[in-house]
Amino acid sequence: MNMFCFQCQEASKGVGCTIKGVCGKDAVTSNLQDLLIYTAKGIANIVVQNNLNAAELGDVNHEILTSLFATITNANFDEDSIEGQIRKMLKIRDELREAAGDASALHDAAAFQVTDREDMLGKAAAVGILSTADEDVRSLRELITYGLKGMAAYAHHALNLGQEDAEIYAFIYKALDATLNDGLSIDELVSLTLETGKYGVDVMALLDGAHTSRFGNPGMTEVNIGVRNNPAILISGHDLTDLEQLLEQTEGTGVDVYTHSEMLPAHYYPAFKKYEHFVGNYGNAWWKQVTEFESFNGPILFTTNCIVPPKKEEIRQRIFTTGATGYPGCTHIEADEDGKKDFSAIIEMAKSCPPPVEIESGTIVGGFAHHQVFALADKIVEAVQSGSIKKFFVMAGCDGRMQAREYYTDFAQALPEDNVILTAGCAKYRYNKLNLGDINGIPRVLDAGQCNDSYSLAMIALKLKEIFGLEDINELPIVYNIAWYEQKAVIVLLALLYLGVKNIHLGPTLPAFLSPNVAKVLVENFRLATIDTVENDIELFLGA
Ligand code: SF4
Ligand code: SF3
């Protein structure tokens, strides 16, 4: 076994990647990522043992976020960048430990020393996921850690917008430290898992506030999916501050900007509509980038995951990374001390590239985050009361390349016309171009935005519960049929569980990191289930 990783839906054979990641992550990078997580846990151990106040930890907090974020699936494939982050974290850890004084009660994670890469890999082998022998403890520790990775990604975006919450940092330390504690019972770990969901809600609320206060409330928008005849830059990932800076810097240069995958919802924000050169969305979900980047012709900027390892040198030359992302051979753009990024190299490259080749034309509609949906509440309530809308299907989450995901397209198509799909995340690409029509002017696919905008879907459910005067969120005519892929979907799932949502169907497969006993707890307490055939599921959800 060269490595062990089972954090995403593509874990090899539904068990774990042991030779190389299905995602393309190699063993060295994977093992260094394990050590980076262990180092973050060591810092958490010092913070918790010494009762340090997270509100006063500034850069330590920020580097914890970057470290967790960099280990998310498809974010960073660059072993040198991960090694650099380990070194940075070890320095922070050692300074923190020395300043705190008494180190006698600290865990090995807070004190171990390594010299070179080989030494790091040796240590990584001893502290990876499988070093927790009990499979249920391992399962819960990893479930919490993956939730924290998703939480860190969202907190990082909020931070880039100048918004932070010390309580979220304090929880991250508490939970990371808890994953080192051999004294915790299964029950204690289960309750920590749910608490992770609480902070999942908080972090998504924080990011929602950061986005809407800076860029305005998303509103119903038609997004162009065709192209113009100018050279262009494609921007992917979730970070809207990177997009804002790119739009400012490209204005008046003759270079157009298009979104890819999870950046599509940027078009829904008022602040970005003023840019005439912000043309539309090119292509589909992340996994289709291999062919779509080829025909796009211009440079591509990754602000977050999901990167598919580019095989061709020509494509690699056109890929730029920033933030927590990285890929060997691709140019990485760092922010200066004020968070400003210089995208001039990307803009110059774009000018020398041919315009994108059109792969489709027309428009898609989105922008149904909480503010827009609340504005339509009367219409929606009336449609539910009159029976024009029978049920809402929350089909948020991720897309991926697995064939089994065709289920989601087939499901959306098979859904009777009096049902509405609520979506967020890149899962939408499975059905957002199907022209599923509308019900009394309400589109049958309501896209709230990025995966973090699943927060909006939860807000919408809570609002409907209030309007209909219900006691329990589960009495609503809402079905949860969620697709997952990486760890941001894990925090979204934990947030929903925390809010008391039951009967969530999760597909296309249940996480490999759920041990049979942990899966049983989720099934018994939350009636979590996976998917069946489209036919059986429609019958189950709608009744015979
Ligand atoms: Fe395998 Fe997913 Fe881990 Fe990549 S992130 S190594 S595909 S489990
Ligand atoms: Fe997609 Fe990676 Fe999860 Fe943000 S971009 S939802 S998979």
XYZ file of C-alpha atoms and ligand atoms in Angstrom:
559
model
C 0.000 0.000 0.000
C 1.552 3.323 -1.108
C -1.077 5.592 0.400
C -4.560 5.482 1.864
C -7.295 7.960 1.080
C -11.059 7.407 1.147
C -12.336 10.932 1.543
C -14.341 11.280 -1.675
C -17.057 9.453 -3.533
C -14.584 8.065 -6.056
C -12.527 6.145 -3.480
C -11.178 3.137 -5.367
C -13.520 0.107 -5.307
C -15.670 1.976 -2.802
C -12.982 1.270 -0.195
C -10.049 3.643 -0.638
C -7.232 4.621 -2.986
C -4.049 2.759 -2.111
C -1.712 3.074 -5.093
C -2.713 6.356 -6.675
C -5.873 8.426 -6.345
C -8.676 7.905 -8.856
C -8.643 11.720 -8.812
C -5.017 11.648 -10.005
C -3.415 12.495 -6.640
C -0.138 10.605 -6.322
C 1.043 8.773 -3.226
C 3.656 11.358 -2.223
C 1.130 14.210 -2.333
C -1.475 12.127 -0.523
C 0.934 11.158 2.255
C 2.175 14.721 2.634
C -1.458 15.826 2.901
C -1.932 13.329 5.738
C 1.044 14.855 7.516
C -0.292 18.357 6.926
C -3.573 17.381 8.590
C -1.649 15.796 11.466
C 0.325 19.013 11.897
C -2.908 21.027 11.954
C -4.170 18.671 14.650
C -0.961 19.303 16.589
C -1.590 23.048 16.527
C -5.172 22.421 17.652
C -3.842 20.319 20.525
C -1.658 23.204 21.738
C -4.537 25.689 21.406
C -6.981 23.477 23.313
C -4.594 22.268 26.018
C -3.528 25.845 26.773
C -6.970 27.404 26.471
C -5.701 29.841 23.879
C -8.267 32.341 22.646
C -8.972 31.737 18.938
C -9.972 35.396 18.547
C -6.338 36.319 19.179
C -4.717 33.772 16.880
C -4.902 35.721 13.595
C -2.514 34.081 11.134
C -2.634 30.729 12.930
C -6.364 30.568 12.175
C -5.795 31.503 8.565
C -3.065 28.925 7.990
C -5.268 26.241 9.552
C -7.942 27.095 6.986
C -5.460 27.044 4.104
C -4.044 23.699 5.241
C -7.420 21.981 5.549
C -8.614 23.498 2.288
C -5.505 22.407 0.361
C -6.241 18.762 1.183
C -9.780 18.786 -0.259
C -10.267 16.493 -3.241
C -9.006 18.003 -6.507
C -7.677 21.193 -4.905
C -3.918 20.770 -4.722
C -1.817 18.151 -6.507
C 1.499 19.907 -5.950
C 3.715 18.024 -3.511
C 6.134 20.938 -3.191
C 3.320 23.270 -2.269
C 2.043 20.805 0.371
C 5.548 20.354 1.766
C 5.914 24.142 1.933
C 2.659 24.380 3.859
C 3.803 21.649 6.302
C 6.985 23.624 6.981
C 5.006 26.803 7.538
C 2.655 25.006 9.924
C 5.507 23.352 11.843
C 7.082 26.752 12.414
C 3.783 28.192 13.644
C 3.238 25.117 15.826
C 6.680 25.274 17.430
C 6.406 28.992 18.167
C 2.971 28.495 19.659
C 4.179 25.575 21.779
C 7.175 27.457 23.069
C 5.124 30.531 23.900
C 2.552 28.416 25.718
C 5.110 27.001 28.158
C 4.271 23.618 29.658
C 4.424 21.017 26.884
C 4.314 17.913 29.054
C 0.679 16.988 28.324
C 0.825 17.566 24.598
C 0.202 14.950 21.930
C 2.927 13.746 19.553
C 1.244 15.808 16.788
C 2.186 18.938 18.708
C 5.825 18.002 19.160
C 7.180 15.628 16.464
C 10.102 16.839 14.388
C 11.047 16.079 10.777
C 13.965 17.203 8.686
C 13.628 16.425 4.992
C 11.010 15.050 2.579
C 11.959 11.446 3.303
C 11.582 12.038 6.982
C 8.183 13.629 6.381
C 7.019 10.645 4.356
C 8.198 8.274 7.067
C 6.212 10.193 9.664
C 3.177 10.409 7.363
C 3.114 6.616 7.042
C 2.846 6.321 10.816
C 0.083 8.897 11.331
C -2.212 8.424 8.313
C -5.875 7.454 8.397
C -5.239 3.749 9.045
C -3.198 4.519 12.148
C -6.538 4.591 13.988
C -7.093 0.867 14.433
C -10.774 0.805 15.480
C -12.822 1.194 12.314
C -15.722 2.994 13.988
C -13.486 5.515 15.730
C -11.597 5.964 12.458
C -14.849 6.464 10.584
C -16.112 9.161 12.958
C -12.735 10.896 13.173
C -12.585 11.109 9.405
C -16.233 12.144 9.055
C -15.503 15.047 11.417
C -12.208 15.889 9.691
C -13.848 15.952 6.245
C -16.622 18.155 7.592
C -13.917 20.482 8.916
C -12.234 20.554 5.508
C -15.473 21.712 3.917
C -15.976 24.198 6.732
C -12.453 25.541 6.215
C -13.056 26.047 2.507
C -16.131 28.169 3.179
C -14.467 30.047 6.040
C -11.551 30.786 3.714
C -13.857 32.393 1.142
C -15.512 34.463 3.858
C -12.083 35.487 5.146
C -11.118 36.701 1.676
C -14.163 38.962 1.951
C -13.006 40.222 5.339
C -15.484 38.185 7.396
C -14.461 35.807 10.172
C -15.987 34.236 13.233
C -13.709 33.301 16.128
C -16.247 30.750 17.347
C -15.840 28.810 14.130
C -12.073 28.780 14.571
C -12.469 27.723 18.204
C -14.659 24.829 17.101
C -12.179 23.768 14.417
C -9.453 23.554 17.092
C -11.707 21.697 19.487
C -12.769 19.163 16.868
C -9.303 18.636 15.366
C -7.923 18.079 18.852
C -10.741 15.653 19.638
C -9.720 13.469 16.695
C -6.405 12.860 18.521
C -8.103 11.852 21.743
C -8.191 8.098 22.300
C -10.353 8.590 25.390
C -13.512 9.685 23.558
C -16.402 7.261 23.312
C -18.357 6.542 20.141
C -21.282 8.538 21.557
C -19.050 11.518 22.219
C -17.709 11.358 18.668
C -21.251 11.107 17.264
C -22.308 14.197 19.176
C -19.177 16.020 17.969
C -20.175 15.061 14.423
C -23.540 16.772 14.887
C -21.870 19.772 16.462
C -19.713 19.958 13.339
C -22.997 20.314 11.446
C -24.002 23.241 13.654
C -20.822 25.073 12.717
C -21.454 24.039 9.129
C -24.680 26.060 9.248
C -22.805 28.956 10.871
C -20.014 29.008 8.303
C -22.430 28.911 5.378
C -24.402 31.759 6.986
C -21.158 33.691 7.421
C -20.229 33.190 3.778
C -23.749 34.011 2.605
C -23.590 37.280 4.553
C -20.112 38.022 3.181
C -21.236 37.416 -0.393
C -24.529 39.285 -0.253
C -23.213 42.286 1.672
C -20.436 42.759 -0.859
C -22.031 41.639 -4.127
C -25.773 42.090 -3.481
C -28.500 39.470 -3.335
C -28.557 36.953 -6.190
C -31.631 37.363 -8.358
C -33.236 35.444 -11.199
C -30.801 35.650 -14.109
C -30.507 34.284 -17.616
C -26.926 33.243 -18.247
C -25.560 33.032 -21.770
C -23.939 29.679 -22.592
C -22.695 30.686 -26.043
C -19.518 32.620 -26.884
C -18.345 35.892 -28.464
C -15.503 36.436 -30.846
C -12.922 37.862 -28.405
C -9.999 36.248 -26.658
C -11.079 35.129 -23.207
C -10.241 33.818 -19.745
C -12.155 31.007 -18.058
C -12.478 31.161 -14.276
C -13.431 28.138 -12.178
C -13.898 27.295 -8.511
C -15.854 29.109 -5.813
C -13.916 32.239 -4.842
C -15.849 35.372 -5.795
C -13.120 37.803 -4.656
C -10.782 36.293 -7.232
C -13.490 36.785 -9.852
C -14.046 40.381 -8.745
C -10.345 41.158 -9.123
C -10.168 39.425 -12.481
C -13.149 41.391 -13.812
C -11.645 44.676 -12.631
C -8.278 43.897 -14.197
C -9.672 42.699 -17.530
C -12.039 45.638 -17.996
C -11.163 47.565 -21.156
C -8.466 45.097 -22.244
C -10.545 43.455 -24.981
C -10.415 40.153 -23.075
C -13.718 38.500 -22.130
C -14.329 36.467 -18.966
C -16.411 33.264 -18.780
C -17.250 31.082 -15.789
C -16.803 27.323 -15.581
C -18.536 24.815 -13.275
C -19.008 26.188 -9.739
C -18.294 29.779 -10.773
C -21.525 29.924 -12.823
C -23.603 31.386 -9.944
C -21.421 34.531 -9.963
C -23.647 35.702 -12.809
C -26.584 35.872 -10.394
C -25.010 38.663 -8.288
C -25.846 42.306 -9.078
C -22.230 43.427 -8.569
C -20.959 41.383 -11.498
C -23.734 42.241 -13.934
C -22.222 45.634 -14.646
C -19.244 44.111 -16.454
C -19.994 44.035 -20.147
C -17.083 41.656 -20.764
C -18.423 39.087 -18.255
C -19.971 37.106 -21.076
C -21.430 33.861 -19.763
C -20.779 30.320 -18.646
C -18.700 27.955 -20.745
C -19.276 24.226 -20.432
C -20.401 22.049 -17.584
C -19.336 20.521 -14.295
C -15.662 20.148 -13.340
C -15.077 16.656 -14.744
C -15.822 17.775 -18.301
C -12.916 20.230 -18.222
C -10.605 17.875 -20.096
C -12.384 18.501 -23.406
C -13.859 21.884 -22.573
C -10.513 23.504 -21.751
C -9.230 22.316 -25.084
C -11.934 24.088 -27.090
C -11.935 27.140 -24.829
C -8.512 28.095 -26.228
C -7.688 30.736 -23.614
C -6.128 30.619 -20.149
C -7.979 29.125 -17.187
C -7.847 30.352 -13.596
C -8.576 27.898 -10.776
C -9.633 29.590 -7.564
C -10.573 26.315 -5.778
C -11.242 22.686 -6.622
C -12.036 20.760 -8.786
C -8.916 20.346 -10.930
C -8.595 17.327 -13.234
C -4.887 16.614 -13.815
C -4.142 18.086 -17.259
C -2.370 15.488 -19.376
C -1.364 17.757 -22.242
C 1.488 20.180 -21.816
C -0.351 22.763 -23.937
C -3.304 22.787 -21.496
C -1.035 22.831 -18.446
C 0.601 25.970 -19.811
C -2.803 27.645 -19.917
C -3.809 26.714 -16.362
C -3.166 29.135 -13.497
C -3.915 28.365 -9.851
C -4.416 30.630 -6.865
C -5.432 30.370 -3.204
C -5.258 26.827 -1.821
C -5.077 25.210 -5.269
C -1.974 24.014 -7.043
C -0.757 21.747 -9.807
C 2.871 20.971 -10.726
C 3.865 22.847 -13.859
C 0.977 25.341 -13.642
C 1.658 28.965 -12.700
C 0.499 29.816 -9.188
C -0.578 33.371 -8.412
C -0.089 34.550 -4.831
C -1.924 37.398 -3.162
C 0.064 40.310 -1.745
C -0.320 41.344 1.893
C -3.566 43.153 1.130
C -5.080 40.184 -0.663
C -4.525 41.761 -4.094
C -3.620 39.430 -6.937
C -1.863 40.409 -10.120
C -3.550 38.616 -13.008
C -1.621 40.454 -15.753
C 0.201 37.292 -16.875
C -3.160 35.587 -17.500
C -4.511 38.619 -19.343
C -1.395 38.842 -21.541
C -1.644 35.154 -22.381
C -5.335 35.525 -23.239
C -4.553 38.247 -25.770
C -2.382 35.845 -27.755
C -4.981 33.025 -27.762
C -7.825 32.482 -30.257
C -11.386 33.096 -29.001
C -13.268 30.133 -27.508
C -14.988 27.658 -29.822
C -18.748 27.606 -29.266
C -19.936 24.283 -27.846
C -23.551 25.244 -27.189
C -25.799 28.287 -27.369
C -28.774 29.789 -25.587
C -29.237 30.540 -21.912
C -29.794 28.865 -18.564
C -31.695 30.372 -15.640
C -30.609 30.595 -12.010
C -30.322 32.917 -9.047
C -32.868 31.393 -6.680
C -31.054 31.967 -3.420
C -33.118 32.730 -0.301
C -33.759 36.412 -1.058
C -35.178 35.735 -4.517
C -37.228 32.759 -3.363
C -38.641 34.697 -0.388
C -39.712 37.379 -2.885
C -41.634 34.659 -4.738
C -42.991 33.099 -1.528
C -46.642 34.093 -2.117
C -46.619 32.562 -5.557
C -44.915 29.396 -4.302
C -47.248 28.965 -1.325
C -50.257 29.469 -3.581
C -48.926 26.846 -5.997
C -48.452 24.373 -3.148
C -51.901 25.062 -1.693
C -53.629 24.777 -5.043
C -51.814 21.523 -5.732
C -49.909 22.899 -8.763
C -46.697 22.069 -6.929
C -46.786 18.650 -5.311
C -43.287 18.367 -3.907
C -39.874 20.004 -3.848
C -36.836 17.865 -4.496
C -33.588 19.140 -3.034
C -31.013 17.759 -5.462
C -28.036 19.815 -4.345
C -24.436 18.670 -4.185
C -21.737 17.606 -6.563
C -21.376 16.155 -10.007
C -18.740 13.628 -10.995
C -17.631 11.390 -13.830
C -19.051 8.118 -12.541
C -21.566 6.587 -14.921
C -23.971 5.942 -12.048
C -24.579 9.692 -11.907
C -26.731 9.458 -15.016
C -29.331 8.530 -12.427
C -29.707 12.241 -11.598
C -30.449 13.256 -15.194
C -32.901 10.383 -15.566
C -34.492 11.178 -12.222
C -34.995 14.866 -13.118
C -36.514 13.829 -16.430
C -38.786 11.218 -14.897
C -40.100 13.529 -12.191
C -43.781 14.345 -12.863
C -44.363 17.920 -13.998
C -45.927 19.091 -10.764
C -42.626 18.787 -8.887
C -39.872 21.368 -8.498
C -36.129 20.739 -8.131
C -34.156 22.911 -5.716
C -30.458 22.741 -6.456
C -27.040 24.138 -5.544
C -23.487 23.014 -6.286
C -22.230 21.469 -9.477
C -24.825 18.649 -9.282
C -27.108 20.978 -11.266
C -25.293 20.307 -14.530
C -26.976 16.916 -14.670
C -30.336 18.577 -15.443
C -30.088 22.361 -15.767
C -30.083 22.279 -19.560
C -33.026 19.916 -19.963
C -35.676 22.643 -20.360
C -37.939 21.159 -17.724
C -40.358 24.099 -18.013
C -42.133 26.011 -15.259
C -45.155 25.901 -12.971
C -47.156 29.160 -13.075
C -43.969 31.021 -14.012
C -41.816 29.279 -11.362
C -39.010 27.378 -13.130
C -38.990 23.669 -12.308
C -35.262 23.819 -11.606
C -34.465 26.506 -9.043
C -30.700 26.958 -8.778
C -29.649 28.703 -5.567
C -25.962 28.853 -6.524
C -22.762 27.179 -5.375
C -22.604 24.216 -2.985
C -22.258 26.668 -0.071
C -25.593 28.173 -1.157
C -27.202 24.965 0.076
C -27.575 27.305 3.023
C -30.267 29.067 0.987
C -32.092 25.782 0.497
C -32.112 25.230 4.253
C -33.362 28.809 4.778
C -36.121 28.207 2.233
C -37.189 25.026 4.042
C -37.256 26.839 7.393
C -39.270 29.680 5.855
C -41.831 27.289 4.396
C -42.095 25.532 7.752
C -42.898 28.904 9.334
C -45.412 29.890 6.634
C -47.229 26.570 6.854
C -47.117 26.682 10.665
C -45.454 23.259 10.965
C -43.750 21.862 14.038
C -41.187 19.783 12.223
C -39.138 20.510 9.112
C -39.762 16.913 8.034
C -43.497 17.558 7.621
C -42.781 19.740 4.593
C -43.362 18.371 1.095
C -39.590 18.346 0.533
C -37.559 15.318 -0.503
C -33.761 15.335 -0.170
C -32.035 13.433 -2.954
C -28.472 14.682 -2.736
C -25.409 13.847 -4.802
C -22.041 14.080 -3.119
C -18.454 13.953 -4.270
C -16.035 15.830 -2.049
C -15.743 17.192 1.472
C -17.762 20.367 1.001
C -20.732 18.088 0.431
C -19.847 16.434 3.751
C -20.248 19.696 5.668
C -23.484 20.433 3.802
C -24.795 16.992 4.791
C -23.782 17.441 8.437
C -25.437 20.886 8.428
C -28.704 19.362 7.203
C -28.536 16.616 9.826
C -27.939 19.241 12.485
C -31.029 21.133 11.297
C -33.023 17.976 11.917
C -33.590 16.950 8.302
C -34.334 13.239 8.089
C -34.678 10.790 5.200
C -31.835 12.241 3.157
C -30.960 10.058 0.203
C -27.279 10.292 -0.612
C -25.762 9.017 -3.828
C -24.535 7.737 -6.083
C -22.926 5.661 -3.297
C -22.558 6.074 0.439
C -19.158 7.319 1.650
C -16.428 4.682 1.913
C -15.391 6.253 5.195
C -18.649 5.259 6.909
C -18.003 2.013 8.760
C -20.979 -0.380 8.897
C -21.695 0.644 12.508
C -21.468 4.382 11.836
C -23.674 3.971 8.772
C -26.132 2.101 10.997
C -26.237 5.008 13.469
C -27.006 7.423 10.614
C -29.658 5.117 9.199
C -31.341 4.537 12.548
C -31.253 8.115 13.817
C -31.633 10.059 10.595
C -33.022 7.460 8.204
C -30.147 8.280 5.860
C -30.359 6.115 2.748
C -28.750 5.814 -0.633
C -30.370 5.729 -4.056
C -32.079 2.874 -5.852
C -33.338 2.853 -9.451
C -35.060 5.991 -10.735
C -38.329 4.094 -10.967
C -38.218 2.755 -7.423
C -37.133 6.074 -5.987
C -39.853 8.073 -7.717
C -42.389 5.601 -6.406
C -40.899 5.799 -2.926
C -40.811 9.600 -2.865
C -44.171 10.260 -4.472
C -46.122 7.258 -3.277
C -47.602 4.715 -5.653
Fe -9.106 8.581 -3.982
Fe -10.899 10.541 -3.636
Fe -8.768 10.394 -2.073
Fe -8.525 11.123 -4.645
S -9.576 12.247 -2.991
S -7.202 9.715 -3.529
S -10.071 9.774 -5.585
S -10.444 8.905 -2.192
Fe -18.422 20.654 -7.371
Fe -15.878 20.060 -6.913
Fe -18.582 19.391 -5.122
Fe -18.934 22.968 -4.929
S -16.637 21.835 -7.802
S -19.707 21.146 -5.594
S -17.526 18.715 -6.843
